[in-house]
Short mmCIF file of C-alpha atoms in Angstrom, two decimals:
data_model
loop_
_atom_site.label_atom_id
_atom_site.label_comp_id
_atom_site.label_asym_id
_atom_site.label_seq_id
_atom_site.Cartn_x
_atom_site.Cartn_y
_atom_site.Cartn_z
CA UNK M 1 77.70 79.40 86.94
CA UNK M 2 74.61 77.66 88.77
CA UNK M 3 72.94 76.61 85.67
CA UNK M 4 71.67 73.36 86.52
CA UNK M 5 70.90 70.85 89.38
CA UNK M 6 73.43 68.77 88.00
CA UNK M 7 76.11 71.25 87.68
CA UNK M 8 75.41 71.85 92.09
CA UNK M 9 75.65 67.84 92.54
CA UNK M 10 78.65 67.99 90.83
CA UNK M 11 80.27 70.64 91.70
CA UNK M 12 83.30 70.53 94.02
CA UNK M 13 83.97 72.54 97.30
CA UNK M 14 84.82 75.86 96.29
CA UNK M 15 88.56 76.68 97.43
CA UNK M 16 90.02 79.86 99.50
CA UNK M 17 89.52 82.05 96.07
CA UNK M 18 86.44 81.49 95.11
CA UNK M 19 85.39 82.23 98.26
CA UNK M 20 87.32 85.49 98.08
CA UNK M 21 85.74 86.16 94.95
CA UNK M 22 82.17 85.68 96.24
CA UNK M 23 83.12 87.52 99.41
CA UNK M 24 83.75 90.15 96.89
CA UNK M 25 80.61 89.71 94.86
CA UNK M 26 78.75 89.92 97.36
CA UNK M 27 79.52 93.52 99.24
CA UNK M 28 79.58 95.02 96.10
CA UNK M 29 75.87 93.89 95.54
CA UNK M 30 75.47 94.94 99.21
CA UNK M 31 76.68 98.00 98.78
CA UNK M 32 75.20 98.95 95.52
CA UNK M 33 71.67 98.05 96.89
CA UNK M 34 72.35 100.04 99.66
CA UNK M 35 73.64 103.01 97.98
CA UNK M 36 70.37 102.66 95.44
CA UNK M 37 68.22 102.89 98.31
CA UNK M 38 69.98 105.87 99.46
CA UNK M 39 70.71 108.09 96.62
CA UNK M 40 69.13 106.44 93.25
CA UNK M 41 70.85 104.32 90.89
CA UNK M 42 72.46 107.19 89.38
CA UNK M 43 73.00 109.00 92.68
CA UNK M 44 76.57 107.38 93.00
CA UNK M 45 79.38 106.00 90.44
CA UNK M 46 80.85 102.87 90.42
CA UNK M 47 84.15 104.57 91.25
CA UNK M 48 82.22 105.38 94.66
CA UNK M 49 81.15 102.07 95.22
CA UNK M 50 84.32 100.74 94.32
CA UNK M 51 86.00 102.66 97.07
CA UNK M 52 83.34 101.73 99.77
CA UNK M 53 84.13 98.14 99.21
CA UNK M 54 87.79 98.51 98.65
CA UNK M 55 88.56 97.55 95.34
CA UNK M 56 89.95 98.75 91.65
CA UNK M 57 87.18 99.96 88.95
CA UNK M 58 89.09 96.88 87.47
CA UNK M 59 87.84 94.28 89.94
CA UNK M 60 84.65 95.73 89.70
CA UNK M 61 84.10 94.63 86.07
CA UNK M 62 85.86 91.67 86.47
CA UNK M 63 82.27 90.57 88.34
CA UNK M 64 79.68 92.94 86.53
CA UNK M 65 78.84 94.25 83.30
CA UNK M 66 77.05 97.57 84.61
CA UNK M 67 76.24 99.14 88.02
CA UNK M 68 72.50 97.84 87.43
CA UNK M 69 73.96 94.58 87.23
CA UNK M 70 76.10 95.04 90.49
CA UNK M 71 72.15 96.08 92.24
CA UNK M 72 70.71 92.73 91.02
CA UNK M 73 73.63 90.55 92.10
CA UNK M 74 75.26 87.73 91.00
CA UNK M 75 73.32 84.38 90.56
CA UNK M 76 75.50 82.02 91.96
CA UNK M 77 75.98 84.25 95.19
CA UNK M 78 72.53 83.39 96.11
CA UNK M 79 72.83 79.80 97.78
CA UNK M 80 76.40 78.85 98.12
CA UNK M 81 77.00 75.48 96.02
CA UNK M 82 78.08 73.96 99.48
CA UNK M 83 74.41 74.54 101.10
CA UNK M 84 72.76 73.03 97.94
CA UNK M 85 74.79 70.05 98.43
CA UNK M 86 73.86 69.87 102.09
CA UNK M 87 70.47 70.02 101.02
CA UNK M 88 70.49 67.72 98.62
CA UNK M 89 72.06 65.05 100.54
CA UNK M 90 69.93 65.93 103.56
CA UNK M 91 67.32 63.49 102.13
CA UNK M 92 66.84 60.44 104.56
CA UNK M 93 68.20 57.25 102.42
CA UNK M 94 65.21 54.75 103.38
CA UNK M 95 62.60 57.72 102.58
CA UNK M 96 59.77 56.44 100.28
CA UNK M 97 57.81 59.50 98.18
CA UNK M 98 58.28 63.08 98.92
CA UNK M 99 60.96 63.65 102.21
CA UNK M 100 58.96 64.90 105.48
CA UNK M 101 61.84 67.20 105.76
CA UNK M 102 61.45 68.62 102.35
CA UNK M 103 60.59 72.06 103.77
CA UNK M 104 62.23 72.31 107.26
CA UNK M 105 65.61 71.82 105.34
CA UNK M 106 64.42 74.33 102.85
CA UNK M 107 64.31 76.84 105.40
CA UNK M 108 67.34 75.53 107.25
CA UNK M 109 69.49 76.24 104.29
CA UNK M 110 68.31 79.80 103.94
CA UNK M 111 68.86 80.27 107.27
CA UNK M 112 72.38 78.90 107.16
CA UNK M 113 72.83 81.40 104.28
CA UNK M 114 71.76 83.90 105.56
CA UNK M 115 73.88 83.54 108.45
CA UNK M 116 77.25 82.89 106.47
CA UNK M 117 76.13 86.65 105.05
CA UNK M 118 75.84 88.12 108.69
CA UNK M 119 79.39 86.49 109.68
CA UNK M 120 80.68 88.00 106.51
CA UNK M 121 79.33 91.71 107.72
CA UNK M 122 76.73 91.62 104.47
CA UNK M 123 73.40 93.30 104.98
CA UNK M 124 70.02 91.60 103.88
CA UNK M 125 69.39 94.06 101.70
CA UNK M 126 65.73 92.97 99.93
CA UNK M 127 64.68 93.75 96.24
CA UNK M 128 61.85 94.68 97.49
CA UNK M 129 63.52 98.14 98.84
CA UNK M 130 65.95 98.86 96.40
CA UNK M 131 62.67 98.32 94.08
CA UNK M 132 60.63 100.96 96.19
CA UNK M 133 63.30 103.53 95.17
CA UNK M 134 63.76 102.53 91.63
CA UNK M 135 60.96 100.97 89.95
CA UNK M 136 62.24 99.99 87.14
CA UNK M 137 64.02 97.44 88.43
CA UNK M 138 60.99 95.67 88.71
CA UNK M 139 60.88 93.91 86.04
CA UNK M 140 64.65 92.44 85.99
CA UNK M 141 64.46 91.60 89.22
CA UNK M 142 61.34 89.19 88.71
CA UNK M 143 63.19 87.71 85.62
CA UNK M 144 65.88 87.01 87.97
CA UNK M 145 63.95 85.97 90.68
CA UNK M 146 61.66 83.45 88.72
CA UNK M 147 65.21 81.92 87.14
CA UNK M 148 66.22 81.03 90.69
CA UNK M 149 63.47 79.50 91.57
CA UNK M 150 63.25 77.88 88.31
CA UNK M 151 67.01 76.62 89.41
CA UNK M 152 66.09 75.98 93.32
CA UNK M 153 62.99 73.58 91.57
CA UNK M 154 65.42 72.08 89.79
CA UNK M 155 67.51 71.02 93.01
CA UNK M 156 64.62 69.86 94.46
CA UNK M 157 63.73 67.38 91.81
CA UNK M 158 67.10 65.86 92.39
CA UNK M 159 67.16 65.35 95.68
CA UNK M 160 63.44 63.63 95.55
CA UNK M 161 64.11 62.27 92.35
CA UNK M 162 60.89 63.87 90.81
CA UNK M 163 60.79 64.63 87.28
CA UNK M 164 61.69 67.96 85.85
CA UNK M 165 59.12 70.80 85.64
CA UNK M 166 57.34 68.60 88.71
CA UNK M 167 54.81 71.02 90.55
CA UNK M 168 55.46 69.25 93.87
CA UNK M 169 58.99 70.98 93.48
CA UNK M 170 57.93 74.45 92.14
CA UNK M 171 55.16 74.97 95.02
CA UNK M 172 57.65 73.97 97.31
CA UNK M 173 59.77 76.74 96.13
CA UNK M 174 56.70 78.98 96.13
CA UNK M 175 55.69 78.13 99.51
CA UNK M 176 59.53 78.93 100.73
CA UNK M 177 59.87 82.22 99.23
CA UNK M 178 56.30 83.88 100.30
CA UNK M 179 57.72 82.52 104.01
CA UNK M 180 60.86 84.68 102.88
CA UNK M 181 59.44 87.63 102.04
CA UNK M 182 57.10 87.76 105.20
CA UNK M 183 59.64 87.45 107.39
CA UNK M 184 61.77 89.77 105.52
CA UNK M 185 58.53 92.51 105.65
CA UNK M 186 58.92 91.50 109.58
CA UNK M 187 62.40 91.92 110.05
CA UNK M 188 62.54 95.66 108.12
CA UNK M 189 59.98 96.45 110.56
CA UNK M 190 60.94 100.16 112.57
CA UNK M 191 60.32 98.19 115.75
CA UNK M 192 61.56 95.66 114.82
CA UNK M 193 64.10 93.08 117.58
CA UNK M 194 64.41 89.70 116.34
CA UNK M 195 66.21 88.05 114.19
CA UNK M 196 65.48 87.24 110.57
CA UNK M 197 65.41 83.32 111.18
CA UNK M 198 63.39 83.87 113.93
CA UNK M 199 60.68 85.39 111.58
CA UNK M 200 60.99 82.85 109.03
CA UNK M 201 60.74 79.99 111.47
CA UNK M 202 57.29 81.71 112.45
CA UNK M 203 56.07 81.87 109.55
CA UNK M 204 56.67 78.03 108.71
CA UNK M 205 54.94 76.84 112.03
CA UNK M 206 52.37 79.42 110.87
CA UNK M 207 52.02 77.59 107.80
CA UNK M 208 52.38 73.98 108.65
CA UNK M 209 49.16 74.71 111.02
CA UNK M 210 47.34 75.68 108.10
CA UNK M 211 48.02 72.70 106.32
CA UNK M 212 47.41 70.69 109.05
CA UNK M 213 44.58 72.35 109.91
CA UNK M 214 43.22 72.23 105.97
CA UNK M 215 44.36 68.40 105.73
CA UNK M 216 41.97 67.50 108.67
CA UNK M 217 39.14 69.50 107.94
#
C-alpha cells in the first residue's frame, strides 16, 4: 500500500505480477462503477461482475472486502508508483524554491495515467456518476478522495522538499483536482469529441492566465 511519500520514493518497479494484479484491480473497479451506474449497487452480484471481467468469486476477494469496496477502488491503483517516481524526480536539480514545473508535471502525470488506463481498455469512469446514481456513496468517496490528496501532498513535499502539512503542496493538489474534475464534466459532455487531456490541458492554460493575470494586476 501507498501509505506514504516515502514508501513511493522507495518503492521498486513493480514486476509482470503486480502489474497483472493491478490490471485486475482495476477492471473490476471499472466494471463495478459501470454496472452501479447502470443498474444500482444492488442491481448486479459480484458473481456478475466477476464474469464480466473474467475471473473466480475467489480472485475477486482476494482484492476487495465488499462490492462497495470494488465501486470505490483500490488506493494504490490511482497513480501507478512508477508515475510518482517520475514525478518526483522530474524536479530540475539546480532549482532554488518551489519548481516552475510544479504543476505542468502535475498534470503530465495524470495524463500519462490516464493514458496507461485507455491502453489497458479501462473506462474513466468518475465518482461523480456512480455518485449521481447512488448517493450514499458520497460520503466514502470524499473520505477517500481527501486521503489521496492528503497522500499526493505528501509527494509533493518530497519532491520540493517542503515540510509536511505545507499549504504550498495541498493547494497545489487542490488546484490539480478542480482542473480534473472540469475537464472530466467536459469530457462526459453528450457532444462531446476531444480527448480528456485535451480538456485538462485547457483548463490549466485557463488557469495559469488567471494567475498571471491576478499576479500583475
Amino acid at each position: 500500500m501507498i501509505d506514504s511519500a516515502k514508501t513511493v520514493a522507495d518503492a521498486p518497479a513493480p514486476g509482470p505480477r503486480e502489474r497483472r494484479m493491478e490490471r485486475t484491480r482495476r477492471e473490476l473497479t471499472s466494471n463495478a462503477r459501470r454496472l452501479t451506474i447502470e443498474r444500482g449497487l444492488h442491481g448486479f452480484t459480484v458473481e456478475e461482475l466477476c464474469e464480466v471481467v473474467g475471473v473466480s468469486r475467489r480472485t475477486f476477494f482476494n482484492y476487495f472486502a465488499a462490492k462497495e469496496d470494488a465501486v470505490l477502488g483500490h488506493r494504490d491503483d490511482g497513480i501507478p508508483i512508477e508515475h510518482l517516481t517520475t514525478f518526483i524526480n522530474a524536479r530540475p536539480a539546480d532549482c532554488q524554491g518551489i519548481s516552475p514545473s510544479l504543476i505542468d508535471d502535475l498534470i503530465a502525470m495524470v495524463i500519462v495515467t490516464l493514458e496507461e488506463f485507455a491502453a489497458d481498455g479501462q473506462d474513466i469512469t468518475t465518482p461523480e456518476a456512480v455518485i449521481a446514481r447512488e448517493p450514499q456513496l458520497l460520503g466514502k468517496f470524499l473520505r477517500e478522495g481527501a486521503e489521496m490528496e492528503r497522500l499526493l501532498a505528501g509527494i509533493i513535499c518530497t519532491r520540493e522538499g517542503l515540510p509536511e502539512g505545507d499549504p504550498i503542496a495541498e493547494m497545489a493538489v487542490g488546484v490539480v483536482s478542480v482542473m480534473v474534475r472540469r475537464a472530466a464534466g467536459l469530457y462526459f459532455r453528450p457532444e462531446n469529441t476531444a480527448s480528456f487531456a485535451s480538456h485538462l490541458l485547457s483548463s490549466a492554460d485557463a488557469t495559469k492566465r488567471l494567475f498571471a493575470a491576478t499576479l500583475s494586476a
